[in-house]
Amino acid sequence: MLLLDAREQVAHYGRELLRRGLTTGSFGNLSVFVPEAKVMVISPSGLDYDRVSPQDVSVVTMDGVVLDGARKPSSEADLHRVFYQNDPTVGAVVHTHSTYATLMACLGKSLEPIHYLIAYAGAMEVPCIPYYPFGTMELAQAAYEGMGKGRALLLGGHGLVCVGPNLGYTVDAAQQLEFVARLCYQAMVVGGGVNLTEEQLSSAFDALKRHHQPEERKS
Ligand SMILES: [Zn+2]
């Protein structure tokens, strides 16, 4: 089987999304980039994560051609591909419909820096872009442009996207930003939280930045 290690990682972290309460059934999707082969390895479409085995995971080229996999790749394959095509520092992409991040996306609200774990976004906020139909190139392009220099984005009326150096870190980012989204929503309900400053957050940014060094990248 092509790229067994990367496919095992995708199957494993798919189950992690379920275990950590970041998704249910087959919703959301995740992928890892294999730079030596210039392909992405992505979760399949419509199969519950607890049933995904390495052979179900798809291997897709940067032109969108499916090289291997017993199932169709995720319907959001273009959303993943656009980041690998345009940003060589991205080694993994995770997209979830986790409850509070999605709630904020439905409210059209960005995540603000009220808790230091916003640093997982690599920016002072997680912006929210307008709604675009799921599974379209239009959504993929808007997401790439909306992410800017950050590492996370809310898709209006849809969910959360995180990018990172490897799957382990990026699944952690999705989990921590779901926590921040919950805090942002609950703070908003009682009139808003207190935004931290860039200076206050500098040590959190520095602590996480070392995870983005190339030697940390796994494929
Ligand atoms: Zn989605």
PDB file of C-alpha atoms and ligand atoms in Angstrom:
ATOM      1  CA  MET A   1       0.000   0.000   0.000  1.00  0.00           C
ATOM      2  CA  LEU A   2       1.257   3.493  -0.884  1.00  0.00           C
ATOM      3  CA  LEU A   3       2.342   5.675   2.062  1.00  0.00           C
ATOM      4  CA  LEU A   4       1.119   3.359   4.793  1.00  0.00           C
ATOM      5  CA  ASP A   5       2.559   5.449   7.636  1.00  0.00           C
ATOM      6  CA  ALA A   6       0.758   8.633   6.562  1.00  0.00           C
ATOM      7  CA  ARG A   7      -2.482   6.708   5.994  1.00  0.00           C
ATOM      8  CA  GLU A   8      -2.275   5.165   9.454  1.00  0.00           C
ATOM      9  CA  GLN A   9      -1.807   8.658  10.898  1.00  0.00           C
ATOM     10  CA  VAL A  10      -4.947   9.930   9.152  1.00  0.00           C
ATOM     11  CA  ALA A  11      -6.991   6.924  10.374  1.00  0.00           C
ATOM     12  CA  HIS A  12      -5.611   7.349  13.926  1.00  0.00           C
ATOM     13  CA  TYR A  13      -6.222  11.095  14.204  1.00  0.00           C
ATOM     14  CA  GLY A  14      -9.698  10.700  12.688  1.00  0.00           C
ATOM     15  CA  ARG A  15     -10.549   8.509  15.682  1.00  0.00           C
ATOM     16  CA  GLU A  16      -8.927  11.173  17.894  1.00  0.00           C
ATOM     17  CA  LEU A  17     -11.392  13.762  16.537  1.00  0.00           C
ATOM     18  CA  LEU A  18     -14.223  11.504  17.727  1.00  0.00           C
ATOM     19  CA  ARG A  19     -12.563  10.713  21.058  1.00  0.00           C
ATOM     20  CA  ARG A  20     -11.973  14.405  21.809  1.00  0.00           C
ATOM     21  CA  GLY A  21     -15.568  15.311  20.929  1.00  0.00           C
ATOM     22  CA  LEU A  22     -14.553  17.455  17.952  1.00  0.00           C
ATOM     23  CA  THR A  23     -16.836  15.696  15.499  1.00  0.00           C
ATOM     24  CA  THR A  24     -19.414  12.938  15.165  1.00  0.00           C
ATOM     25  CA  GLY A  25     -19.781  10.156  12.580  1.00  0.00           C
ATOM     26  CA  SER A  26     -17.936  11.048   9.393  1.00  0.00           C
ATOM     27  CA  PHE A  27     -18.184  14.848   9.598  1.00  0.00           C
ATOM     28  CA  GLY A  28     -15.108  17.021   9.257  1.00  0.00           C
ATOM     29  CA  ASN A  29     -11.959  15.833   7.527  1.00  0.00           C
ATOM     30  CA  LEU A  30      -8.194  15.736   7.958  1.00  0.00           C
ATOM     31  CA  SER A  31      -5.099  15.313   5.834  1.00  0.00           C
ATOM     32  CA  VAL A  32      -1.321  15.241   5.916  1.00  0.00           C
ATOM     33  CA  PHE A  33       1.121  16.333   3.196  1.00  0.00           C
ATOM     34  CA  VAL A  34       3.949  14.045   2.110  1.00  0.00           C
ATOM     35  CA  PRO A  35       6.563  16.415   0.658  1.00  0.00           C
ATOM     36  CA  GLU A  36       8.811  13.700  -0.845  1.00  0.00           C
ATOM     37  CA  ALA A  37       5.924  12.459  -2.999  1.00  0.00           C
ATOM     38  CA  LYS A  38       4.174  15.862  -3.351  1.00  0.00           C
ATOM     39  CA  VAL A  39       0.830  14.278  -2.455  1.00  0.00           C
ATOM     40  CA  MET A  40      -1.692  14.688   0.307  1.00  0.00           C
ATOM     41  CA  VAL A  41      -3.167  11.791   2.245  1.00  0.00           C
ATOM     42  CA  ILE A  42      -6.778  12.585   3.191  1.00  0.00           C
ATOM     43  CA  SER A  43      -9.699  11.006   5.046  1.00  0.00           C
ATOM     44  CA  PRO A  44     -12.428   9.356   2.931  1.00  0.00           C
ATOM     45  CA  SER A  45     -15.891  10.704   2.223  1.00  0.00           C
ATOM     46  CA  GLY A  46     -18.905   9.459   4.188  1.00  0.00           C
ATOM     47  CA  LEU A  47     -17.283   6.761   6.320  1.00  0.00           C
ATOM     48  CA  ASP A  48     -17.482   7.019  10.118  1.00  0.00           C
ATOM     49  CA  TYR A  49     -14.052   7.663  11.638  1.00  0.00           C
ATOM     50  CA  ASP A  50     -14.236   4.622  13.884  1.00  0.00           C
ATOM     51  CA  ARG A  51     -14.504   2.454  10.750  1.00  0.00           C
ATOM     52  CA  VAL A  52     -11.713   4.062   8.688  1.00  0.00           C
ATOM     53  CA  SER A  53      -8.731   1.786   8.009  1.00  0.00           C
ATOM     54  CA  PRO A  54      -5.506   2.844   6.202  1.00  0.00           C
ATOM     55  CA  GLN A  55      -6.705   1.421   2.864  1.00  0.00           C
ATOM     56  CA  ASP A  56      -9.810   3.659   3.000  1.00  0.00           C
ATOM     57  CA  VAL A  57      -7.603   6.763   3.196  1.00  0.00           C
ATOM     58  CA  SER A  58      -6.991   8.490  -0.165  1.00  0.00           C
ATOM     59  CA  VAL A  59      -3.702   9.569  -1.736  1.00  0.00           C
ATOM     60  CA  VAL A  60      -4.290  12.643  -3.912  1.00  0.00           C
ATOM     61  CA  THR A  61      -1.842  14.655  -6.082  1.00  0.00           C
ATOM     62  CA  MET A  62      -1.583  18.434  -6.073  1.00  0.00           C
ATOM     63  CA  ASP A  63      -3.555  18.363  -9.349  1.00  0.00           C
ATOM     64  CA  GLY A  64      -6.425  16.610  -7.588  1.00  0.00           C
ATOM     65  CA  VAL A  65      -5.797  13.181  -9.137  1.00  0.00           C
ATOM     66  CA  VAL A  66      -6.575  10.228  -6.817  1.00  0.00           C
ATOM     67  CA  LEU A  67      -3.601   7.827  -6.873  1.00  0.00           C
ATOM     68  CA  ASP A  68      -4.795   5.280  -4.336  1.00  0.00           C
ATOM     69  CA  GLY A  69      -7.543   4.542  -1.789  1.00  0.00           C
ATOM     70  CA  ALA A  70     -10.506   2.211  -1.560  1.00  0.00           C
ATOM     71  CA  ARG A  71     -12.967   5.099  -1.071  1.00  0.00           C
ATOM     72  CA  LYS A  72     -13.684   8.507  -2.534  1.00  0.00           C
ATOM     73  CA  PRO A  73     -11.610  11.260  -0.878  1.00  0.00           C
ATOM     74  CA  SER A  74     -13.335  13.772   1.386  1.00  0.00           C
ATOM     75  CA  SER A  75     -15.646  16.190  -0.422  1.00  0.00           C
ATOM     76  CA  GLU A  76     -13.472  19.008   0.986  1.00  0.00           C
ATOM     77  CA  ALA A  77     -10.288  17.745  -0.718  1.00  0.00           C
ATOM     78  CA  ASP A  78      -9.850  21.109  -2.502  1.00  0.00           C
ATOM     79  CA  LEU A  79     -10.016  22.940   0.842  1.00  0.00           C
ATOM     80  CA  HIS A  80      -6.988  20.914   1.955  1.00  0.00           C
ATOM     81  CA  ARG A  81      -5.150  20.967  -1.365  1.00  0.00           C
ATOM     82  CA  VAL A  82      -5.204  24.762  -1.663  1.00  0.00           C
ATOM     83  CA  PHE A  83      -3.091  25.133   1.499  1.00  0.00           C
ATOM     84  CA  TYR A  84      -0.464  22.569   0.439  1.00  0.00           C
ATOM     85  CA  GLN A  85      -0.266  24.116  -3.025  1.00  0.00           C
ATOM     86  CA  ASN A  86       0.318  27.619  -1.711  1.00  0.00           C
ATOM     87  CA  ASP A  87       2.102  27.299   1.625  1.00  0.00           C
ATOM     88  CA  PRO A  88       5.151  25.021   2.025  1.00  0.00           C
ATOM     89  CA  THR A  89       5.014  25.377   5.833  1.00  0.00           C
ATOM     90  CA  VAL A  90       1.663  23.551   5.997  1.00  0.00           C
ATOM     91  CA  GLY A  91       2.084  19.841   6.734  1.00  0.00           C
ATOM     92  CA  ALA A  92      -1.460  19.032   7.900  1.00  0.00           C
ATOM     93  CA  VAL A  93      -5.002  20.390   7.619  1.00  0.00           C
ATOM     94  CA  VAL A  94      -7.873  19.628  10.012  1.00  0.00           C
ATOM     95  CA  HIS A  95     -11.486  20.692   9.414  1.00  0.00           C
ATOM     96  CA  THR A  96     -14.134  20.137  12.092  1.00  0.00           C
ATOM     97  CA  HIS A  97     -17.741  21.017  12.865  1.00  0.00           C
ATOM     98  CA  SER A  98     -17.006  21.179  16.595  1.00  0.00           C
ATOM     99  CA  THR A  99     -19.921  22.750  18.441  1.00  0.00           C
ATOM    100  CA  TYR A 100     -18.716  26.118  19.721  1.00  0.00           C
ATOM    101  CA  ALA A 101     -16.416  26.955  16.818  1.00  0.00           C
ATOM    102  CA  THR A 102     -19.312  26.197  14.485  1.00  0.00           C
ATOM    103  CA  LEU A 103     -21.698  28.235  16.644  1.00  0.00           C
ATOM    104  CA  MET A 104     -19.387  31.260  16.397  1.00  0.00           C
ATOM    105  CA  ALA A 105     -19.119  30.651  12.627  1.00  0.00           C
ATOM    106  CA  CYS A 106     -22.931  30.638  12.438  1.00  0.00           C
ATOM    107  CA  LEU A 107     -23.001  33.944  14.321  1.00  0.00           C
ATOM    108  CA  GLY A 108     -20.390  35.356  11.904  1.00  0.00           C
ATOM    109  CA  LYS A 109     -18.128  36.173  14.864  1.00  0.00           C
ATOM    110  CA  SER A 110     -14.340  35.939  14.923  1.00  0.00           C
ATOM    111  CA  LEU A 111     -12.620  34.378  17.947  1.00  0.00           C
ATOM    112  CA  GLU A 112     -11.006  37.123  20.004  1.00  0.00           C
ATOM    113  CA  PRO A 113      -7.882  36.876  22.171  1.00  0.00           C
ATOM    114  CA  ILE A 114      -9.580  36.530  25.567  1.00  0.00           C
ATOM    115  CA  HIS A 115      -7.539  33.410  26.467  1.00  0.00           C
ATOM    116  CA  TYR A 116      -3.860  32.750  25.747  1.00  0.00           C
ATOM    117  CA  LEU A 117      -4.639  29.533  23.860  1.00  0.00           C
ATOM    118  CA  ILE A 118      -5.731  31.725  20.936  1.00  0.00           C
ATOM    119  CA  ALA A 119      -1.978  31.495  20.211  1.00  0.00           C
ATOM    120  CA  TYR A 120      -2.727  28.163  18.496  1.00  0.00           C
ATOM    121  CA  ALA A 121      -4.255  30.322  15.757  1.00  0.00           C
ATOM    122  CA  GLY A 122      -0.843  31.924  15.161  1.00  0.00           C
ATOM    123  CA  ALA A 123      -2.598  35.305  15.163  1.00  0.00           C
ATOM    124  CA  MET A 124      -4.505  37.620  17.487  1.00  0.00           C
ATOM    125  CA  GLU A 125      -7.854  36.296  16.293  1.00  0.00           C
ATOM    126  CA  VAL A 126      -9.495  33.523  14.314  1.00  0.00           C
ATOM    127  CA  PRO A 127     -11.315  35.401  11.554  1.00  0.00           C
ATOM    128  CA  CYS A 128     -14.678  34.324  10.169  1.00  0.00           C
ATOM    129  CA  ILE A 129     -15.333  34.400   6.427  1.00  0.00           C
ATOM    130  CA  PRO A 130     -18.823  34.501   4.851  1.00  0.00           C
ATOM    131  CA  TYR A 131     -20.613  31.296   3.898  1.00  0.00           C
ATOM    132  CA  TYR A 132     -19.626  29.503   0.684  1.00  0.00           C
ATOM    133  CA  PRO A 133     -21.158  26.181  -0.400  1.00  0.00           C
ATOM    134  CA  PHE A 134     -19.345  23.177   1.071  1.00  0.00           C
ATOM    135  CA  GLY A 135     -17.120  21.084  -1.168  1.00  0.00           C
ATOM    136  CA  THR A 136     -16.473  23.889  -3.689  1.00  0.00           C
ATOM    137  CA  MET A 137     -13.308  25.482  -5.029  1.00  0.00           C
ATOM    138  CA  GLU A 138     -14.927  28.827  -4.188  1.00  0.00           C
ATOM    139  CA  LEU A 139     -14.884  27.836  -0.492  1.00  0.00           C
ATOM    140  CA  ALA A 140     -11.293  26.566  -0.770  1.00  0.00           C
ATOM    141  CA  GLN A 141     -10.033  29.834  -2.316  1.00  0.00           C
ATOM    142  CA  ALA A 142     -11.946  32.010   0.159  1.00  0.00           C
ATOM    143  CA  ALA A 143     -10.555  29.956   3.055  1.00  0.00           C
ATOM    144  CA  TYR A 144      -6.973  30.263   1.847  1.00  0.00           C
ATOM    145  CA  GLU A 145      -7.301  34.034   1.358  1.00  0.00           C
ATOM    146  CA  GLY A 146      -9.200  34.469   4.644  1.00  0.00           C
ATOM    147  CA  MET A 147      -6.596  32.611   6.677  1.00  0.00           C
ATOM    148  CA  GLY A 148      -3.954  35.250   5.848  1.00  0.00           C
ATOM    149  CA  LYS A 149      -0.854  34.758   7.992  1.00  0.00           C
ATOM    150  CA  GLY A 150      -2.804  32.897  10.691  1.00  0.00           C
ATOM    151  CA  ARG A 151      -3.203  29.149  11.152  1.00  0.00           C
ATOM    152  CA  ALA A 152      -6.956  28.919  11.797  1.00  0.00           C
ATOM    153  CA  LEU A 153     -10.194  30.199  10.310  1.00  0.00           C
ATOM    154  CA  LEU A 154     -13.952  30.002  10.861  1.00  0.00           C
ATOM    155  CA  LEU A 155     -15.994  29.167   7.765  1.00  0.00           C
ATOM    156  CA  GLY A 156     -19.246  31.133   8.043  1.00  0.00           C
ATOM    157  CA  GLY A 157     -22.291  28.896   8.636  1.00  0.00           C
ATOM    158  CA  HIS A 158     -20.051  25.830   8.494  1.00  0.00           C
ATOM    159  CA  GLY A 159     -17.102  25.128  10.854  1.00  0.00           C
ATOM    160  CA  LEU A 160     -13.411  25.463  11.671  1.00  0.00           C
ATOM    161  CA  VAL A 161     -10.214  24.927   9.650  1.00  0.00           C
ATOM    162  CA  CYS A 162      -6.752  24.646  11.219  1.00  0.00           C
ATOM    163  CA  VAL A 163      -3.417  24.190   9.473  1.00  0.00           C
ATOM    164  CA  GLY A 164      -0.152  23.144  11.089  1.00  0.00           C
ATOM    165  CA  PRO A 165       3.167  21.377  10.732  1.00  0.00           C
ATOM    166  CA  ASN A 166       1.852  17.859  11.438  1.00  0.00           C
ATOM    167  CA  LEU A 167      -1.391  16.097  12.349  1.00  0.00           C
ATOM    168  CA  GLY A 168      -0.755  15.748  16.084  1.00  0.00           C
ATOM    169  CA  TYR A 169      -0.192  19.472  16.552  1.00  0.00           C
ATOM    170  CA  THR A 170      -3.044  20.464  14.227  1.00  0.00           C
ATOM    171  CA  VAL A 171      -5.598  18.233  15.978  1.00  0.00           C
ATOM    172  CA  ASP A 172      -4.438  19.805  19.283  1.00  0.00           C
ATOM    173  CA  ALA A 173      -4.963  23.243  17.707  1.00  0.00           C
ATOM    174  CA  ALA A 174      -8.515  22.325  16.659  1.00  0.00           C
ATOM    175  CA  GLN A 175      -9.227  21.114  20.203  1.00  0.00           C
ATOM    176  CA  GLN A 176      -7.752  24.191  21.920  1.00  0.00           C
ATOM    177  CA  LEU A 177      -9.514  26.591  19.555  1.00  0.00           C
ATOM    178  CA  GLU A 178     -12.816  24.812  20.192  1.00  0.00           C
ATOM    179  CA  PHE A 179     -12.194  25.575  23.895  1.00  0.00           C
ATOM    180  CA  VAL A 180     -11.439  29.232  23.064  1.00  0.00           C
ATOM    181  CA  ALA A 181     -14.602  29.380  20.906  1.00  0.00           C
ATOM    182  CA  ARG A 182     -16.640  28.153  23.864  1.00  0.00           C
ATOM    183  CA  LEU A 183     -15.102  30.814  26.098  1.00  0.00           C
ATOM    184  CA  CYS A 184     -15.710  33.511  23.468  1.00  0.00           C
ATOM    185  CA  TYR A 185     -19.371  32.517  23.102  1.00  0.00           C
ATOM    186  CA  GLN A 186     -20.020  32.306  26.826  1.00  0.00           C
ATOM    187  CA  ALA A 187     -18.163  35.586  27.472  1.00  0.00           C
ATOM    188  CA  MET A 188     -20.200  37.247  24.713  1.00  0.00           C
ATOM    189  CA  VAL A 189     -23.434  36.152  26.386  1.00  0.00           C
ATOM    190  CA  VAL A 190     -22.481  38.054  29.546  1.00  0.00           C
ATOM    191  CA  GLY A 191     -21.209  41.149  27.739  1.00  0.00           C
ATOM    192  CA  GLY A 192     -17.764  40.158  26.445  1.00  0.00           C
ATOM    193  CA  GLY A 193     -14.379  39.074  27.765  1.00  0.00           C
ATOM    194  CA  VAL A 194     -11.193  41.058  28.219  1.00  0.00           C
ATOM    195  CA  ASN A 195      -8.927  40.967  25.188  1.00  0.00           C
ATOM    196  CA  LEU A 196      -5.276  40.198  25.895  1.00  0.00           C
ATOM    197  CA  THR A 197      -2.640  42.328  24.175  1.00  0.00           C
ATOM    198  CA  GLU A 198      -0.043  41.164  21.677  1.00  0.00           C
ATOM    199  CA  GLU A 199       2.598  41.839  24.318  1.00  0.00           C
ATOM    200  CA  GLN A 200       0.797  39.681  26.881  1.00  0.00           C
ATOM    201  CA  LEU A 201       0.524  36.879  24.342  1.00  0.00           C
ATOM    202  CA  SER A 202       4.111  37.050  23.093  1.00  0.00           C
ATOM    203  CA  SER A 203       5.380  34.242  25.348  1.00  0.00           C
ATOM    204  CA  ALA A 204       2.492  31.980  24.262  1.00  0.00           C
ATOM    205  CA  PHE A 205       3.287  32.694  20.604  1.00  0.00           C
ATOM    206  CA  ASP A 206       6.974  31.979  21.229  1.00  0.00           C
ATOM    207  CA  ALA A 207       6.221  28.707  23.027  1.00  0.00           C
ATOM    208  CA  LEU A 208       4.129  27.424  20.117  1.00  0.00           C
ATOM    209  CA  LYS A 209       6.353  28.771  17.338  1.00  0.00           C
ATOM    210  CA  ARG A 210       8.996  26.097  17.947  1.00  0.00           C
ATOM    211  CA  HIS A 211       6.432  23.496  16.805  1.00  0.00           C
ATOM    212  CA  HIS A 212       6.469  25.103  13.379  1.00  0.00           C
ATOM    213  CA  GLN A 213      10.146  24.518  12.703  1.00  0.00           C
ATOM    214  CA  PRO A 214      10.768  22.229   9.721  1.00  0.00           C
ATOM    215  CA  GLU A 215      12.395  19.463  11.817  1.00  0.00           C
ATOM    216  CA  GLU A 216       9.130  19.064  13.704  1.00  0.00           C
ATOM    217  CA  ARG A 217       7.285  18.329  10.504  1.00  0.00           C
ATOM    218  CA  LYS A 218       6.268  14.701  10.091  1.00  0.00           C
ATOM    219  CA  SER A 219       4.762  13.068   7.068  1.00  0.00           C
TER     220      SER A 219
HETATM  221 ZN    ZN B   1     -17.424  20.751   6.746  1.00  0.00          ZN
END
